[in-house]
mmCIF file of C-alpha atoms and ligand atoms in Angstrom:
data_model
loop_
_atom_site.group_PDB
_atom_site.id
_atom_site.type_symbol
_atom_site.label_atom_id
_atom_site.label_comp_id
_atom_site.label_asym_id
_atom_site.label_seq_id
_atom_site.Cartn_x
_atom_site.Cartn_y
_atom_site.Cartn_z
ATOM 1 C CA UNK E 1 -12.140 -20.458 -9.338
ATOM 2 C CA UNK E 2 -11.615 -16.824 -10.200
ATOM 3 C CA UNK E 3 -7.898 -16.433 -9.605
ATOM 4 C CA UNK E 4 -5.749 -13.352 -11.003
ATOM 5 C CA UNK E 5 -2.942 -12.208 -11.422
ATOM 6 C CA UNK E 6 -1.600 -8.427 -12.614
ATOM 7 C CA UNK E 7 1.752 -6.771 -13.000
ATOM 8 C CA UNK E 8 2.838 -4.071 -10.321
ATOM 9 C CA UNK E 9 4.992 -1.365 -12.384
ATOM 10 C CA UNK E 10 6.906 0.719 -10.041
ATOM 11 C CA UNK E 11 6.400 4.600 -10.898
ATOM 12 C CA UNK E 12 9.962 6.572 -11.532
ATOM 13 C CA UNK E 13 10.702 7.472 -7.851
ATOM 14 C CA UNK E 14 9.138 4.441 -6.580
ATOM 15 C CA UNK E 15 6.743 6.375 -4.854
ATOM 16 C CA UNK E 16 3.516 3.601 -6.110
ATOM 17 C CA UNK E 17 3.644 0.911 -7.912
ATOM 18 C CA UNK E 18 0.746 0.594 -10.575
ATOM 19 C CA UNK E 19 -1.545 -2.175 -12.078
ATOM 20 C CA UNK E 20 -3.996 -2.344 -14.813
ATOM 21 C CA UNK E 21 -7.202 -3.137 -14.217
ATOM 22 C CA UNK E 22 -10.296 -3.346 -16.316
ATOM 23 C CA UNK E 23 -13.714 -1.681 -15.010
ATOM 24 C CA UNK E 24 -17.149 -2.125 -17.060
ATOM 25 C CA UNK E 25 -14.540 -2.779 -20.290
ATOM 26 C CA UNK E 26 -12.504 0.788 -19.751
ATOM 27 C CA UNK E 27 -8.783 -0.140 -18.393
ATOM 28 C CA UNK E 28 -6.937 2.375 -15.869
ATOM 29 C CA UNK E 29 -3.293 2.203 -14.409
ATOM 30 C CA UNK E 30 -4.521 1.891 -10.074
ATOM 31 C CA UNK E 31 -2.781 1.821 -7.162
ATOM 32 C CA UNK E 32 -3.288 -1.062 -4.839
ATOM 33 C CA UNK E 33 -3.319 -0.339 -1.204
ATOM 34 C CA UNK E 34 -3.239 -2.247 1.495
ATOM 35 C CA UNK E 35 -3.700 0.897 3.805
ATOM 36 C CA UNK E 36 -6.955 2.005 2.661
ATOM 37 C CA UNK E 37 -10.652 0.203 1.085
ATOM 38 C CA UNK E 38 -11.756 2.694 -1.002
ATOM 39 C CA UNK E 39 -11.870 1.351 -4.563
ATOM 40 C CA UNK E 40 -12.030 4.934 -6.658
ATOM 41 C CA UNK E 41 -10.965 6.511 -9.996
ATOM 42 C CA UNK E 42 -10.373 9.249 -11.615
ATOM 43 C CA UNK E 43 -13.598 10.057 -14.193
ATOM 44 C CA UNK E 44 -14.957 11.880 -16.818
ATOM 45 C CA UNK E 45 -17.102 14.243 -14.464
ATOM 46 C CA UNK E 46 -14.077 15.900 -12.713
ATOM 47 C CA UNK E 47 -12.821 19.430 -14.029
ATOM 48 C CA UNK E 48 -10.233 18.776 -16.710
ATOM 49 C CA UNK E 49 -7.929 20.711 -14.107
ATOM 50 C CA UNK E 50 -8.031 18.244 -12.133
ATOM 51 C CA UNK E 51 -7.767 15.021 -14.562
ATOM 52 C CA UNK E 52 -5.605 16.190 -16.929
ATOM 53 C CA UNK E 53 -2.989 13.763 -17.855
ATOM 54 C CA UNK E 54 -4.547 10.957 -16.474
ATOM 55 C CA UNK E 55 -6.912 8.125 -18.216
ATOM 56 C CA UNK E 56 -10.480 8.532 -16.570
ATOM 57 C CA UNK E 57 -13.555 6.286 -16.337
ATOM 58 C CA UNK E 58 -16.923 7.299 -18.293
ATOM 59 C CA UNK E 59 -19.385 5.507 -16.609
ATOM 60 C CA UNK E 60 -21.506 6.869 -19.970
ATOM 61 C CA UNK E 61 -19.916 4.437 -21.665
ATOM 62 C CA UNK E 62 -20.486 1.114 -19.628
ATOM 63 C CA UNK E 63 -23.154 -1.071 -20.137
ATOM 64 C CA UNK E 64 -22.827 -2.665 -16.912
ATOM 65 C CA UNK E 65 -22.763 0.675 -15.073
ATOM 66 C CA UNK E 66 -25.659 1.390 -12.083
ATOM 67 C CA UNK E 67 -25.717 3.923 -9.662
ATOM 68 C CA UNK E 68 -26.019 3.923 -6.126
ATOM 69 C CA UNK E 69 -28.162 6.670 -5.726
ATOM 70 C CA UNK E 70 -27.430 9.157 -3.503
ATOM 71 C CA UNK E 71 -24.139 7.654 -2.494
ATOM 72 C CA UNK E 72 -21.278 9.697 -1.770
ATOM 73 C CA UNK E 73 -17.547 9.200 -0.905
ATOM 74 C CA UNK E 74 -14.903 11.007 0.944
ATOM 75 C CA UNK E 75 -11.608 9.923 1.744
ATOM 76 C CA UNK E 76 -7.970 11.699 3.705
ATOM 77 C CA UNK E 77 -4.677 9.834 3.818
ATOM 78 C CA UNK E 78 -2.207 10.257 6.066
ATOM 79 C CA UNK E 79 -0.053 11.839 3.807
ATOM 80 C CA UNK E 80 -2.782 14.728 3.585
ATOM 81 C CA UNK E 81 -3.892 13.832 0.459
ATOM 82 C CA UNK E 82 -7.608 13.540 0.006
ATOM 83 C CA UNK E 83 -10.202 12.795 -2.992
ATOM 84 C CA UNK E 84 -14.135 12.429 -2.703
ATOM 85 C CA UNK E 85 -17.066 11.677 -5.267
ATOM 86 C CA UNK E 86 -20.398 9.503 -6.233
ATOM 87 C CA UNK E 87 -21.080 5.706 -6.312
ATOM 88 C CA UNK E 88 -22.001 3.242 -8.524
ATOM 89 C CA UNK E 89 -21.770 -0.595 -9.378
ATOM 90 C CA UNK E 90 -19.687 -2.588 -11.956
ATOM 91 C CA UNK E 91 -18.112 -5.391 -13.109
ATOM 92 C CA UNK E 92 -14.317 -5.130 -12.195
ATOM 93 C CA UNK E 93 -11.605 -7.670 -13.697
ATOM 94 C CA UNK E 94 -8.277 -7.103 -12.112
ATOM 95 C CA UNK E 95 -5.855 -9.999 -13.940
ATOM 96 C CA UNK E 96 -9.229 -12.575 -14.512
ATOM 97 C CA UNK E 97 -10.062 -12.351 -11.065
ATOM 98 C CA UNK E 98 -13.772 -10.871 -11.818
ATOM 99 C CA UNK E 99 -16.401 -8.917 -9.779
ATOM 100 C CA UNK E 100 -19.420 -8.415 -11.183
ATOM 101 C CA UNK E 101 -21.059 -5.898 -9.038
ATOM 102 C CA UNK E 102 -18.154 -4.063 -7.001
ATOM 103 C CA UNK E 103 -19.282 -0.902 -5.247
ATOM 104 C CA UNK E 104 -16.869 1.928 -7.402
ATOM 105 C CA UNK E 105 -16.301 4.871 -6.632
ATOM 106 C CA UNK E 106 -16.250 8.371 -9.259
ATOM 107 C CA UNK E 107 -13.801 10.722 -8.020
ATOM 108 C CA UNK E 108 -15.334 14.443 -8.757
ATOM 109 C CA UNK E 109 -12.456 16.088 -6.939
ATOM 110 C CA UNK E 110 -8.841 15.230 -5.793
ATOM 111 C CA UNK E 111 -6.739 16.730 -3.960
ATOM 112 C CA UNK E 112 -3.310 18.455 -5.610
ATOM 113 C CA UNK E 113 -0.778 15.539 -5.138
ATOM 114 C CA UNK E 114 -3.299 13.085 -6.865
ATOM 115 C CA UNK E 115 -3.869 15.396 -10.207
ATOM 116 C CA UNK E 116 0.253 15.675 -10.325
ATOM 117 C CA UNK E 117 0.866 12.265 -10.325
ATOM 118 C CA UNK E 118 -0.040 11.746 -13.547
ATOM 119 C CA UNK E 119 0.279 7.620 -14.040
ATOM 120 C CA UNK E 120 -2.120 6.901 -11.034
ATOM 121 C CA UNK E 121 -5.863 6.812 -12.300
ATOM 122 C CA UNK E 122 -7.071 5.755 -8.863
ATOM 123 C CA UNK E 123 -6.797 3.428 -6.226
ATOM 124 C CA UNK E 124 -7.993 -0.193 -4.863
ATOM 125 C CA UNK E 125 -7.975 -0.311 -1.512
ATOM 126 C CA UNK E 126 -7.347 -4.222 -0.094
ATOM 127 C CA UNK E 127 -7.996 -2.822 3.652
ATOM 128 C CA UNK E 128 -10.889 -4.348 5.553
ATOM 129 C CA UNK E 129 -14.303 -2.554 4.711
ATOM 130 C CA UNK E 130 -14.900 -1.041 8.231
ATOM 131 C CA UNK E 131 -13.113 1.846 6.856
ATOM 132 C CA UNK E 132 -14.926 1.793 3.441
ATOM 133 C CA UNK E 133 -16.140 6.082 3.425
ATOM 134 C CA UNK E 134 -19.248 5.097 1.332
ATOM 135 C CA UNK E 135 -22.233 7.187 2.764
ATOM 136 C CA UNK E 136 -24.877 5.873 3.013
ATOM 137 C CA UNK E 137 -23.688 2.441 3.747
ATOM 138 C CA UNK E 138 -20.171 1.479 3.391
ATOM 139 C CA UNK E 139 -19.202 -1.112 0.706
ATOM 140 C CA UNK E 140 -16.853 -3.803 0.815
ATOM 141 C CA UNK E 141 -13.718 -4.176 -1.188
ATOM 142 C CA UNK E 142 -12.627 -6.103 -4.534
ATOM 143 C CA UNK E 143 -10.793 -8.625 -2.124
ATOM 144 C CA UNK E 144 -13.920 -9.449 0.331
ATOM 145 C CA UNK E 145 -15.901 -9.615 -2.641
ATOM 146 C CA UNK E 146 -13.916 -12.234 -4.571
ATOM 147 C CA UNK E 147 -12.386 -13.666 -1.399
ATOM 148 C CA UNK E 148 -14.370 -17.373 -1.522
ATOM 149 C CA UNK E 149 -14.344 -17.806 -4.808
ATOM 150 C CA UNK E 150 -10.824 -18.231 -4.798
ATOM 151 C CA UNK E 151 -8.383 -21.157 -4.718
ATOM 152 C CA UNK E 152 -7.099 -20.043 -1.461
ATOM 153 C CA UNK E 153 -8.871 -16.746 0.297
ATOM 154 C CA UNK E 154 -5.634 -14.897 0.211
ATOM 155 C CA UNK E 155 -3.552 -12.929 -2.627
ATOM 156 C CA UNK E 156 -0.195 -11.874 -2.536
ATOM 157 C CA UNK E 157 2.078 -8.945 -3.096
ATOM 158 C CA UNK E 158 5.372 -9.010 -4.579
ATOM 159 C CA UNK E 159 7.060 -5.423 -5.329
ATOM 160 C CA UNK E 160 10.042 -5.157 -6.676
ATOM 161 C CA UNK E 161 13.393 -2.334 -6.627
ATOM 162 C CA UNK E 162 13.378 -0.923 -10.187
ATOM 163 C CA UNK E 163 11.238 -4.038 -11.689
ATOM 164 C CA UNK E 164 7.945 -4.778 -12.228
ATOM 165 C CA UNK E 165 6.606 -7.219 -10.024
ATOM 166 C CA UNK E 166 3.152 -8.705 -9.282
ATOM 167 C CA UNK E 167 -0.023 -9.340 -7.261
ATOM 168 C CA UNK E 168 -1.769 -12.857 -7.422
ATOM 169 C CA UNK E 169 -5.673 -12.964 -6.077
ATOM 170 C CA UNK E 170 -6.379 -16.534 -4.876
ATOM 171 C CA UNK E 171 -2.595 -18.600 -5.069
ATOM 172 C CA UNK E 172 0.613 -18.306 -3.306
ATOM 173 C CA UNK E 173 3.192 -19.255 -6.268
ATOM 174 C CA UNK E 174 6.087 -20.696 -4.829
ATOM 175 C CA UNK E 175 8.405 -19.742 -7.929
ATOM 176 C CA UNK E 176 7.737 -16.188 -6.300
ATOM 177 C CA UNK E 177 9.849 -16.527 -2.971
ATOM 178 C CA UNK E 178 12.477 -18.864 -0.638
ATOM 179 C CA UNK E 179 12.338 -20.376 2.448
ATOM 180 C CA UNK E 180 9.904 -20.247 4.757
ATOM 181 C CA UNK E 181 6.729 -17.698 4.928
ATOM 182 C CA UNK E 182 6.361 -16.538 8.470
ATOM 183 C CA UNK E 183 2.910 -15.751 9.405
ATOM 184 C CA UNK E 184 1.292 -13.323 12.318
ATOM 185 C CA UNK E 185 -1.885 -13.044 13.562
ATOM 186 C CA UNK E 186 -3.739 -9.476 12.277
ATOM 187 C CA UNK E 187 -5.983 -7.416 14.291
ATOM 188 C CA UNK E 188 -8.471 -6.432 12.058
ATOM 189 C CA UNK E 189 -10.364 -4.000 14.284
ATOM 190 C CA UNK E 190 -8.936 -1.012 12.731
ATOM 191 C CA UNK E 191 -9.431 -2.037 9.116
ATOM 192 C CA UNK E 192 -5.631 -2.633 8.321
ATOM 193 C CA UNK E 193 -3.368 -5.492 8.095
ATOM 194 C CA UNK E 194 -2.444 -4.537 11.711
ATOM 195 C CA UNK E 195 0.205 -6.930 13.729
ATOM 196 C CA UNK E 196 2.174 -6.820 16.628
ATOM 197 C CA UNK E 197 5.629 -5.565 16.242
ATOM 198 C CA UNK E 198 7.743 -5.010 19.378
ATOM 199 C CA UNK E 199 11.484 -5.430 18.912
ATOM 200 C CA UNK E 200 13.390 -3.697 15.539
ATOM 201 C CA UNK E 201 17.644 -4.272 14.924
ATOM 202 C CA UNK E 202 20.055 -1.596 14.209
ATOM 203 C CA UNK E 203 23.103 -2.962 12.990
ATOM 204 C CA UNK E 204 22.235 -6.213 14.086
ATOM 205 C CA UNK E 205 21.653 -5.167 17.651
ATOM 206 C CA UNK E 206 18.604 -5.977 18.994
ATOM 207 C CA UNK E 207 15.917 -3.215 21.073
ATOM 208 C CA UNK E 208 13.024 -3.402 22.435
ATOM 209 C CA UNK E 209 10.954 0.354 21.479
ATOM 210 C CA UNK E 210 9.636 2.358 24.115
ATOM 211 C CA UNK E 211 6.221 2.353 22.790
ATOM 212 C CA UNK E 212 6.392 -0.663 20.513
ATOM 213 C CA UNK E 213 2.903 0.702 18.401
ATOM 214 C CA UNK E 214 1.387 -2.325 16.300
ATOM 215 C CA UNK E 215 2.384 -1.862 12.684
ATOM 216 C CA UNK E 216 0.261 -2.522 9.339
ATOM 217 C CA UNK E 217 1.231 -3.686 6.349
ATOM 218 C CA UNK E 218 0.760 -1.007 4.073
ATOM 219 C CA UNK E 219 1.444 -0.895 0.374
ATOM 220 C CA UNK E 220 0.069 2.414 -0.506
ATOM 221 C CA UNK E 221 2.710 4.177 1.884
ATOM 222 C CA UNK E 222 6.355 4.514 0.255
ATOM 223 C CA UNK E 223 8.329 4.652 3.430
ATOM 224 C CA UNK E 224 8.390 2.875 6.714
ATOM 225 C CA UNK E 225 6.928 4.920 9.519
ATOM 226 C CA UNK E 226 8.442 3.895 12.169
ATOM 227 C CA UNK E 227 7.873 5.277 16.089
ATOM 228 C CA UNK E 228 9.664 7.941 16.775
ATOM 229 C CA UNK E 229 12.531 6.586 19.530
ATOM 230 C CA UNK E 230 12.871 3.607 17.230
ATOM 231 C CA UNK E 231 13.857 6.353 14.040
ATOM 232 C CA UNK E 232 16.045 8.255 16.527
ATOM 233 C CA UNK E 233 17.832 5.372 17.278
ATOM 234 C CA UNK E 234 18.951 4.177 13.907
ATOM 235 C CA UNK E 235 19.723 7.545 12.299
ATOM 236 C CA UNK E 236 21.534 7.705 15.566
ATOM 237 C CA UNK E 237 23.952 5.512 14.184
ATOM 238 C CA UNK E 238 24.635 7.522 10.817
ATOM 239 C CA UNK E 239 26.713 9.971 11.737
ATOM 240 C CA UNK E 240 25.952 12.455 9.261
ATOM 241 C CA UNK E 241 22.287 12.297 9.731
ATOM 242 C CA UNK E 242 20.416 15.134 10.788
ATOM 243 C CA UNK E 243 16.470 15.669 11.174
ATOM 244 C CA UNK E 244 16.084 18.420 8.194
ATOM 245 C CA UNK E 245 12.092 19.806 9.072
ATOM 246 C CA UNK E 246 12.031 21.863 6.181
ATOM 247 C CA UNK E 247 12.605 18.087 3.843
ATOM 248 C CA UNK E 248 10.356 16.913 6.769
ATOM 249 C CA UNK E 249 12.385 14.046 8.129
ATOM 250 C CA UNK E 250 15.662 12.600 8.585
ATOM 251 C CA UNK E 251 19.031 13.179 5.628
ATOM 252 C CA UNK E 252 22.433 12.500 5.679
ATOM 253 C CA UNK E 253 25.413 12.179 3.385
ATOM 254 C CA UNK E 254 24.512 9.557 0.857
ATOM 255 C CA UNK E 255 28.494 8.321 0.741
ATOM 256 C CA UNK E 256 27.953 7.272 4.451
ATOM 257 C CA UNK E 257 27.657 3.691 4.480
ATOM 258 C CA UNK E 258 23.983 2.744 6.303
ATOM 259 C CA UNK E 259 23.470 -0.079 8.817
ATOM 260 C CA UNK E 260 21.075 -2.611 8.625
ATOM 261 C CA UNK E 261 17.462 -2.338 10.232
ATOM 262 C CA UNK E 262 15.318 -5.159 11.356
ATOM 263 C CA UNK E 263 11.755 -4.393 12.935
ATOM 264 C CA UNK E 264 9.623 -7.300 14.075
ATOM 265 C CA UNK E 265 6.684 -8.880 12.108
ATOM 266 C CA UNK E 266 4.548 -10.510 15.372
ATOM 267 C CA UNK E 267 6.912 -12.246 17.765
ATOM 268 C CA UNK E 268 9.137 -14.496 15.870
ATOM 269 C CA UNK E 269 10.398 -13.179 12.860
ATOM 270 C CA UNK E 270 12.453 -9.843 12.107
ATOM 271 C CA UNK E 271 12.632 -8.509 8.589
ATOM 272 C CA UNK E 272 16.062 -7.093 7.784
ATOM 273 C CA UNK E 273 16.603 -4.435 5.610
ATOM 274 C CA UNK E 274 19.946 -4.016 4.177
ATOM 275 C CA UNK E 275 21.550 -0.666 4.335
ATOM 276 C CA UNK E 276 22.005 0.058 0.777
ATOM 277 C CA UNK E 277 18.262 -0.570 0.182
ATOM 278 C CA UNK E 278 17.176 2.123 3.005
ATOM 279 C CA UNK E 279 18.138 5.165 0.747
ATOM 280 C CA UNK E 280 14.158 6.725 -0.254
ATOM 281 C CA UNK E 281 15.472 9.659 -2.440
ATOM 282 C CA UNK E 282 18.633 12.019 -3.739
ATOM 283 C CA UNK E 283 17.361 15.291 -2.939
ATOM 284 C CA UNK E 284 20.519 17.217 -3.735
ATOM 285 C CA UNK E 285 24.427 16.613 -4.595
ATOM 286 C CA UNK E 286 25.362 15.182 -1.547
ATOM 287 C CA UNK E 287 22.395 15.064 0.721
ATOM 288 C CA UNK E 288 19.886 11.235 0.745
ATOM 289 C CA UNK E 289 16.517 11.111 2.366
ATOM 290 C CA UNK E 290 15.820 8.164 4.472
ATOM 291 C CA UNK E 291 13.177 5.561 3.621
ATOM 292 C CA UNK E 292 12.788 4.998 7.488
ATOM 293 C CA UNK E 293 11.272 8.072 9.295
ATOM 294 C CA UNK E 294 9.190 8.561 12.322
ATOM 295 C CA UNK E 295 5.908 8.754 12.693
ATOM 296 C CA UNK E 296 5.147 11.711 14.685
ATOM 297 C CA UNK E 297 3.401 10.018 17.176
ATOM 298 C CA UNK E 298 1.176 8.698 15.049
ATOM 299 C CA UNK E 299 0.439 5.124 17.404
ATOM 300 C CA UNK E 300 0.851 3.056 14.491
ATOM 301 C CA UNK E 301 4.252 1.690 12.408
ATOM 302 C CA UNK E 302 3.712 1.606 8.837
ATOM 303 C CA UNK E 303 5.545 -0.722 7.000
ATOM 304 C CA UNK E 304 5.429 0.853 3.309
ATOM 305 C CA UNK E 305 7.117 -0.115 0.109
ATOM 306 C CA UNK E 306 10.676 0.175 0.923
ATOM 307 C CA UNK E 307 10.226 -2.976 2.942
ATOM 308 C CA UNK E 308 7.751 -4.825 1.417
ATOM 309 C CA UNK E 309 10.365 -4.347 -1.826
ATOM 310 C CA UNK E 310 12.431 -6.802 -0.370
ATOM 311 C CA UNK E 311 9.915 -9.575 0.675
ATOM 312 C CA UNK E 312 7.150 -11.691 -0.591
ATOM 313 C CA UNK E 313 4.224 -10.686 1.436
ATOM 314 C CA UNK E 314 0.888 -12.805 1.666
ATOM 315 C CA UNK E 315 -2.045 -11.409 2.929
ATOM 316 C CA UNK E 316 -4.275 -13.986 4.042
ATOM 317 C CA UNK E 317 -8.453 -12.960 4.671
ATOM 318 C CA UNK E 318 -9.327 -16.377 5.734
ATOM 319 C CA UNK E 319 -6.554 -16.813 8.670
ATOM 320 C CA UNK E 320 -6.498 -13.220 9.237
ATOM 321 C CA UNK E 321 -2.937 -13.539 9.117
ATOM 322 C CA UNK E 322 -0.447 -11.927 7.251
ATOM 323 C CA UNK E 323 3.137 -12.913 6.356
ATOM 324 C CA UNK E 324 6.891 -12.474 4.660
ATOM 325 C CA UNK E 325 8.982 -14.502 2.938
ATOM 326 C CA UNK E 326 12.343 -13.785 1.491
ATOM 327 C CA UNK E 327 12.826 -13.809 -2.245
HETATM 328 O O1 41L X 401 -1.876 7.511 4.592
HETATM 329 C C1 41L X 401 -0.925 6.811 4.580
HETATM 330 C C2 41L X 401 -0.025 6.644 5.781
HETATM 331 C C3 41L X 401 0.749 7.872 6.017
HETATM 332 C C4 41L X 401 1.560 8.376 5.015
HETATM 333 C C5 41L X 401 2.291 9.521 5.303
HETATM 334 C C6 41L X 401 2.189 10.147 6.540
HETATM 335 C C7 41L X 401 1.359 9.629 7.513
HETATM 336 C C8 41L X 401 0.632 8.488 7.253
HETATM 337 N N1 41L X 401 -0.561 6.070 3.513
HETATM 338 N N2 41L X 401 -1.431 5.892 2.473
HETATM 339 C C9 41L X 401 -2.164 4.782 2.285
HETATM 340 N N3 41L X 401 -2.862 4.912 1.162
HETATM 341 C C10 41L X 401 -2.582 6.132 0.631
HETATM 342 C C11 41L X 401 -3.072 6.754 -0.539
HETATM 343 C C12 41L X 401 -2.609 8.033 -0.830
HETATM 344 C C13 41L X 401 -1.694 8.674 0.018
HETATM 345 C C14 41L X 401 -1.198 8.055 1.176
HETATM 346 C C15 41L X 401 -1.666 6.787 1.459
#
């Protein structure tokens, strides 16, 4: 089988957490995301503007290289960040898990927040393919590709607060959580880990949102994006908090002690976050930025880093499932 496993460093604020992965024998630092299926880097025909500080790909200088001519690429995240480029085929090893022909994509210009971050080379994208932006004909991701030549046709994330943690392709290692691993059903239709999520806890109380949008599972987000009643409702309970639009989202005192929040995964399990593990960022003295914030409307809930953090989550592509455990 062609299991793998790599590390998942956590960047300084926490904002991505990295792994290195080996493309046509030239290794970058790339960000797996769960939210996205767009497998691109950074490369050696970009304007040094743009890639300076960060380790590019020469497709020069693989043998295995081919182009997929007249391919192109163009990709916007929800964060406003966007990146586009050309196409072409290699052999990809991410932890011995190998592909030897996975469509890769050549960034030739990235947006602003992409050149600043200066330890991300790029990113894998471990959505479903019908949102692959390859023109003319969309490609599918490292995951589908390796998918049945795995043990098992899943792999696993398990990010950690401040330590480097892991992905496996093709095992669930049981030395890597506790308990049970409670499963739900994904809807595939949008091309993300997309499941039900009705019901969230504040303080232990349970409510039942107003609009209750399906959430994904989404490990290239930082925050939880939450609808917007259900973000009203908890900060509603901190009673310094105050929606600050020019930070773009909710702050408050960070001596004020934060209740816990629980939001549903499918219909019969609730992962609980702990208060003191809500906390996203110190922006001054006194004043915290919450990792749980609204999403504008947005019609979906995006379950980002600061929860996955505290679970063991398995994504499975053969039960189109996915599910948590505790750790
Ligand atoms: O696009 C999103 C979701 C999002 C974030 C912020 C506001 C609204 C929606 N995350 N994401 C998933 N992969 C990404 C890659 C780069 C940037 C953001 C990325």
């Amino acid at each position: 089988n062609e299991n793998g496993e790599v590390d998942a460093a956590p960047e300084s604020n926490e904002s991505e957490y990295l792994s290195p992965v080996t493309v046509g024998g030239q290794s970058l630092n790339l960000d797996f995301d769960t939210g996205s299926a767009d497998f691109w880097m950074f490369s050696s025909s970009m304007p040094l503007s743009q890639s300076q500080g960060h380790s590019t790909f020469n497709a020069s200088k693989s043998s295995t290289w081919s182009v997929y001519k007249g391919a192109s690429w163009e990709i916007s995240y929800g964060d406003g960040s966007s990146a586009s480029g050309t196409v072409g085929f290699d052999t990809v090893d991410i932890g011995g898990a190998t592909v030897t022909s996975q469509a890769v994509e050549l960034a030739t210009g990235v947006s602003g927040s992409f050149t600043s971050d200066v330890n991300n080379d790029g990113l894998v994208g471990l959505g479903f393919s019908s949102i692959n932006t390859i023109q003319p004909q969309q490609q599918k991701t490292f995951f589908e590709n390796i998918m049945d030549d795995l043990e098992q046709p899943v792999f696993t994330a398990d990010l950690e607060d401040n330590a480097t943690g892991s992905y496996n392709f093709g095992t669930i290692d049981p030395s890597e959580y506790t308990g049970d691993i409670h499963f739900t059903a994904v809807d595939k239709s949008n091309g993300f880990w997309e499941f039900a999520s009705d019901t969230y806890t504040v303080g232990g109380n349970k409510s039942q949102c107003q609009t209750c949008s399906p959430a994904i599972a989404d490990t290239g987000t930082s925050l939880v994006l939450v609808d917007d009643d259900v973000a009203a409702a908890y900060y509603g309970q901190v009673s310094s908090a105050v929606y600050d639009s020019s930070q773009g989202g909710y702050t408050y005192n960070c001596t004020e002690s934060l209740p816990t929040f629980g939001i549903a995964i499918g219909s019969d399990y609730t992962a609980t976050l702990q208060g003191a593990d809500i906390t996203f960022a110190q922006i001054d003295s006194q004043t915290c930025f919450g990792g749980i914030q609204g999403n504008s409307g947005g019609g979906i809930q995006i379950m980002g880093d600061i929860l996955l953090k505290q679970f063991f989550a398995v994504f499975d592509g053969g039960n189109e499932t996915f599910g948590v455990a505790e750790k």
